[in-house]
mmCIF file of C-alpha atoms in Angstrom:
data_model
loop_
_atom_site.group_PDB
_atom_site.id
_atom_site.type_symbol
_atom_site.label_atom_id
_atom_site.label_comp_id
_atom_site.label_asym_id
_atom_site.label_seq_id
_atom_site.Cartn_x
_atom_site.Cartn_y
_atom_site.Cartn_z
ATOM 1 C CA MET A 272 73.608 -51.423 270.886
ATOM 2 C CA ASN A 273 71.447 -51.878 267.835
ATOM 3 C CA LEU A 274 73.329 -53.425 264.942
ATOM 4 C CA LYS A 275 71.369 -51.596 262.290
ATOM 5 C CA GLN A 276 71.639 -48.215 263.996
ATOM 6 C CA ALA A 277 75.290 -48.636 264.907
ATOM 7 C CA LEU A 278 76.099 -49.373 261.088
ATOM 8 C CA ILE A 279 74.016 -46.245 260.049
ATOM 9 C CA ASP A 280 75.464 -43.955 262.857
ATOM 10 C CA ASN A 281 79.029 -45.021 262.088
ATOM 11 C CA GLN A 282 78.690 -44.918 258.281
ATOM 12 C CA SER A 283 80.363 -48.196 258.667
ATOM 13 C CA ILE A 284 79.105 -50.557 255.796
ATOM 14 C CA ARG A 285 81.627 -50.888 252.968
ATOM 15 C CA LEU A 286 80.988 -53.404 250.165
ATOM 16 C CA GLY A 287 83.013 -55.077 247.483
ATOM 17 C CA LEU A 288 86.325 -54.295 248.842
ATOM 18 C CA SER A 289 89.587 -55.913 247.998
ATOM 19 C CA ALA A 290 92.254 -57.406 250.400
ATOM 20 C CA GLY A 291 95.264 -59.543 249.613
ATOM 21 C CA THR A 292 95.807 -60.862 253.091
ATOM 22 C CA TRP A 293 93.782 -61.519 256.190
ATOM 23 C CA GLN A 294 95.564 -58.624 257.893
ATOM 24 C CA GLU A 295 94.325 -56.136 255.185
ATOM 25 C CA ALA A 296 90.806 -57.600 255.436
ATOM 26 C CA VAL A 297 90.821 -57.021 259.322
ATOM 27 C CA LYS A 298 92.327 -53.551 258.709
ATOM 28 C CA LEU A 299 89.467 -52.784 256.134
ATOM 29 C CA SER A 300 86.928 -53.869 258.740
ATOM 30 C CA VAL A 301 88.396 -51.747 261.593
ATOM 31 C CA GLU A 302 89.003 -48.697 259.478
ATOM 32 C CA PRO A 303 85.387 -47.503 259.576
ATOM 33 C CA LEU A 304 85.348 -47.741 263.353
ATOM 34 C CA ILE A 305 88.558 -45.861 263.719
ATOM 35 C CA GLU A 306 87.206 -43.073 261.295
ATOM 36 C CA SER A 307 84.012 -42.723 263.388
ATOM 37 C CA GLY A 308 85.872 -42.624 266.640
ATOM 38 C CA ALA A 309 84.505 -45.768 268.023
ATOM 39 C CA VAL A 310 87.951 -47.224 268.543
ATOM 40 C CA LEU A 311 91.437 -46.079 268.517
ATOM 41 C CA PRO A 312 93.950 -47.255 265.934
ATOM 42 C CA GLU A 313 95.600 -49.662 268.358
ATOM 43 C CA TYR A 314 92.388 -51.655 268.388
ATOM 44 C CA TYR A 315 93.495 -53.019 264.944
ATOM 45 C CA ASP A 316 97.099 -53.959 266.204
ATOM 46 C CA ALA A 317 95.320 -55.734 269.234
ATOM 47 C CA ILE A 318 93.236 -57.806 266.987
ATOM 48 C CA ILE A 319 96.146 -58.773 264.812
ATOM 49 C CA GLU A 320 98.289 -59.687 268.002
ATOM 50 C CA SER A 321 95.536 -61.838 269.384
ATOM 51 C CA THR A 322 94.925 -63.583 266.064
ATOM 52 C CA GLU A 323 98.622 -64.478 265.988
ATOM 53 C CA LYS A 324 98.608 -65.651 269.395
ATOM 54 C CA PHE A 325 95.297 -67.494 269.568
ATOM 55 C CA GLY A 326 94.256 -68.015 265.932
ATOM 56 C CA PRO A 327 91.231 -66.421 264.294
ATOM 57 C CA TYR A 328 88.788 -67.209 267.085
ATOM 58 C CA TYR A 329 86.256 -64.792 265.548
ATOM 59 C CA ILE A 330 85.434 -66.866 262.419
ATOM 60 C CA LEU A 331 81.892 -67.684 263.481
ATOM 61 C CA MET A 332 80.811 -69.667 260.369
ATOM 62 C CA PRO A 333 82.106 -70.413 256.961
ATOM 63 C CA GLY A 334 82.832 -67.199 254.986
ATOM 64 C CA MET A 335 82.055 -64.903 257.968
ATOM 65 C CA ALA A 336 84.394 -63.404 260.634
ATOM 66 C CA MET A 337 83.878 -61.052 263.501
ATOM 67 C CA PRO A 338 87.098 -59.316 264.226
ATOM 68 C CA HIS A 339 87.332 -57.881 267.746
ATOM 69 C CA ALA A 340 89.469 -57.441 270.742
ATOM 70 C CA ARG A 341 89.132 -56.633 274.336
ATOM 71 C CA PRO A 342 87.442 -53.442 275.387
ATOM 72 C CA GLU A 343 90.637 -52.090 276.923
ATOM 73 C CA ALA A 344 92.398 -52.329 273.524
ATOM 74 C CA GLY A 345 91.039 -48.917 272.461
ATOM 75 C CA VAL A 346 87.210 -49.233 272.340
ATOM 76 C CA GLN A 347 85.710 -45.809 272.930
ATOM 77 C CA ARG A 348 82.025 -46.753 272.318
ATOM 78 C CA ASP A 349 79.973 -49.715 271.241
ATOM 79 C CA ALA A 350 79.925 -50.062 267.510
ATOM 80 C CA PHE A 351 79.892 -52.377 264.427
ATOM 81 C CA SER A 352 81.065 -52.219 260.906
ATOM 82 C CA LEU A 353 80.242 -54.560 257.981
ATOM 83 C CA VAL A 354 82.792 -55.239 255.139
ATOM 84 C CA THR A 355 82.348 -57.597 252.079
ATOM 85 C CA LEU A 356 85.275 -58.492 250.004
ATOM 86 C CA LYS A 357 85.188 -59.277 246.274
ATOM 87 C CA GLU A 358 87.424 -62.304 246.882
ATOM 88 C CA PRO A 359 87.700 -64.087 250.033
ATOM 89 C CA VAL A 360 90.892 -64.065 252.088
ATOM 90 C CA THR A 361 92.484 -67.078 253.984
ATOM 91 C CA PHE A 362 93.056 -66.865 257.705
ATOM 92 C CA PRO A 363 95.856 -68.669 259.529
ATOM 93 C CA ASP A 364 93.586 -71.629 260.132
ATOM 94 C CA GLY A 365 92.936 -72.063 256.387
ATOM 95 C CA LYS A 366 89.300 -70.766 256.518
ATOM 96 C CA ALA A 367 88.371 -68.440 253.792
ATOM 97 C CA VAL A 368 86.354 -65.294 254.706
ATOM 98 C CA SER A 369 84.509 -62.650 252.475
ATOM 99 C CA VAL A 370 82.246 -61.057 254.995
ATOM 100 C CA LEU A 371 83.708 -59.277 258.168
ATOM 101 C CA LEU A 372 81.550 -57.740 260.919
ATOM 102 C CA ALA A 373 83.845 -55.966 263.133
ATOM 103 C CA LEU A 374 82.744 -55.315 266.728
ATOM 104 C CA ALA A 375 83.701 -52.805 269.050
ATOM 105 C CA ALA A 376 82.293 -53.407 272.611
ATOM 106 C CA THR A 377 82.924 -51.473 275.777
ATOM 107 C CA SER A 378 82.202 -54.582 277.921
ATOM 108 C CA SER A 379 81.952 -58.331 277.787
ATOM 109 C CA LYS A 380 78.430 -58.098 278.774
ATOM 110 C CA ILE A 381 77.623 -56.071 275.718
ATOM 111 C CA HIS A 382 79.638 -58.525 273.496
ATOM 112 C CA THR A 383 77.812 -61.607 274.853
ATOM 113 C CA SER A 384 74.291 -60.408 275.662
ATOM 114 C CA VAL A 385 73.684 -57.725 272.983
ATOM 115 C CA ALA A 386 76.072 -58.027 270.022
ATOM 116 C CA ILE A 387 76.206 -61.860 269.594
ATOM 117 C CA PRO A 388 72.460 -62.441 269.549
ATOM 118 C CA GLN A 389 72.084 -59.898 266.745
ATOM 119 C CA ILE A 390 74.907 -61.416 264.760
ATOM 120 C CA VAL A 391 73.412 -65.000 265.128
ATOM 121 C CA ALA A 392 70.075 -63.610 264.146
ATOM 122 C CA LEU A 393 71.552 -62.230 260.993
ATOM 123 C CA PHE A 394 73.644 -65.001 259.855
ATOM 124 C CA GLU A 395 71.003 -67.685 260.720
ATOM 125 C CA LEU A 396 69.020 -66.246 257.591
ATOM 126 C CA GLU A 397 69.300 -68.534 254.713
ATOM 127 C CA ASN A 398 72.375 -67.853 252.434
ATOM 128 C CA SER A 399 73.318 -64.881 254.691
ATOM 129 C CA VAL A 400 76.991 -64.724 253.713
ATOM 130 C CA GLN A 401 76.237 -65.136 250.055
ATOM 131 C CA ARG A 402 73.385 -62.433 250.228
ATOM 132 C CA LEU A 403 75.623 -59.931 252.036
ATOM 133 C CA GLN A 404 78.392 -60.769 249.457
ATOM 134 C CA ALA A 405 76.002 -60.051 246.640
ATOM 135 C CA ALA A 406 74.779 -56.825 248.267
ATOM 136 C CA VAL A 407 75.692 -53.581 246.188
ATOM 137 C CA SER A 408 74.145 -51.172 248.411
ATOM 138 C CA GLU A 409 73.804 -50.211 252.119
ATOM 139 C CA ALA A 410 70.043 -50.482 251.667
ATOM 140 C CA GLU A 411 70.333 -54.117 250.804
ATOM 141 C CA VAL A 412 72.417 -54.860 253.930
ATOM 142 C CA LEU A 413 70.023 -52.952 256.188
ATOM 143 C CA GLU A 414 67.126 -54.878 254.539
ATOM 144 C CA LEU A 415 68.832 -58.172 255.471
ATOM 145 C CA ILE A 416 69.176 -56.923 259.083
ATOM 146 C CA ASP A 417 65.510 -56.123 259.176
ATOM 147 C CA ALA A 418 64.631 -59.428 257.922
ATOM 148 C CA SER A 419 66.494 -60.929 260.952
ATOM 149 C CA SER A 420 64.484 -58.818 263.429
ATOM 150 C CA ASP A 421 62.008 -61.558 264.081
ATOM 151 C CA SER A 422 64.482 -64.120 265.359
ATOM 152 C CA PRO A 423 63.936 -65.852 268.539
ATOM 153 C CA TYR A 424 67.551 -64.904 269.407
ATOM 154 C CA LEU A 425 66.415 -61.367 269.861
ATOM 155 C CA GLU A 426 63.421 -61.938 272.057
ATOM 156 C CA GLY A 427 63.644 -59.901 275.110
ATOM 157 C CA LEU A 428 66.680 -57.785 273.929
ATOM 158 C CA ASP A 429 66.336 -54.053 274.343
ATOM 159 C CA LEU A 430 68.098 -52.951 271.049
ATOM 160 C CA ASN A 431 67.194 -49.204 271.559
ATOM 161 C CA SER A 432 69.663 -48.515 274.297
#
């Protein structure tokens, strides 16, 4: 699963949105995946339930979250969405998030060995959260992803399958 191609195929980049709560922010990040058929609507409910039970385990760095749930919670195919918020929302652990990169993975292998390295590569770029937050077009987001393509985290990954 290729991050850039998944965002293009699913038309799942949404920039400068507004959310009043962390639940609304998660919903905004999952909606493009529901609209594209990558996940069923219950996928959102599963993310909310697991967040309430385990906390926001998917906040990967300051300002950035990767909402996701288990494959059996409604994942139809591997996909990503990327949403930026005008104003950050605060999650139950007190952390503020303004960039959400929702993941739908059909297996834990895809999640760990394909999705995570691409996300790490993107967010290891200098000021990545701020740069995504400032993006006003899909092209800017895709350019940032392209800029991460020479990351050592991506060595040996087949991103075309």
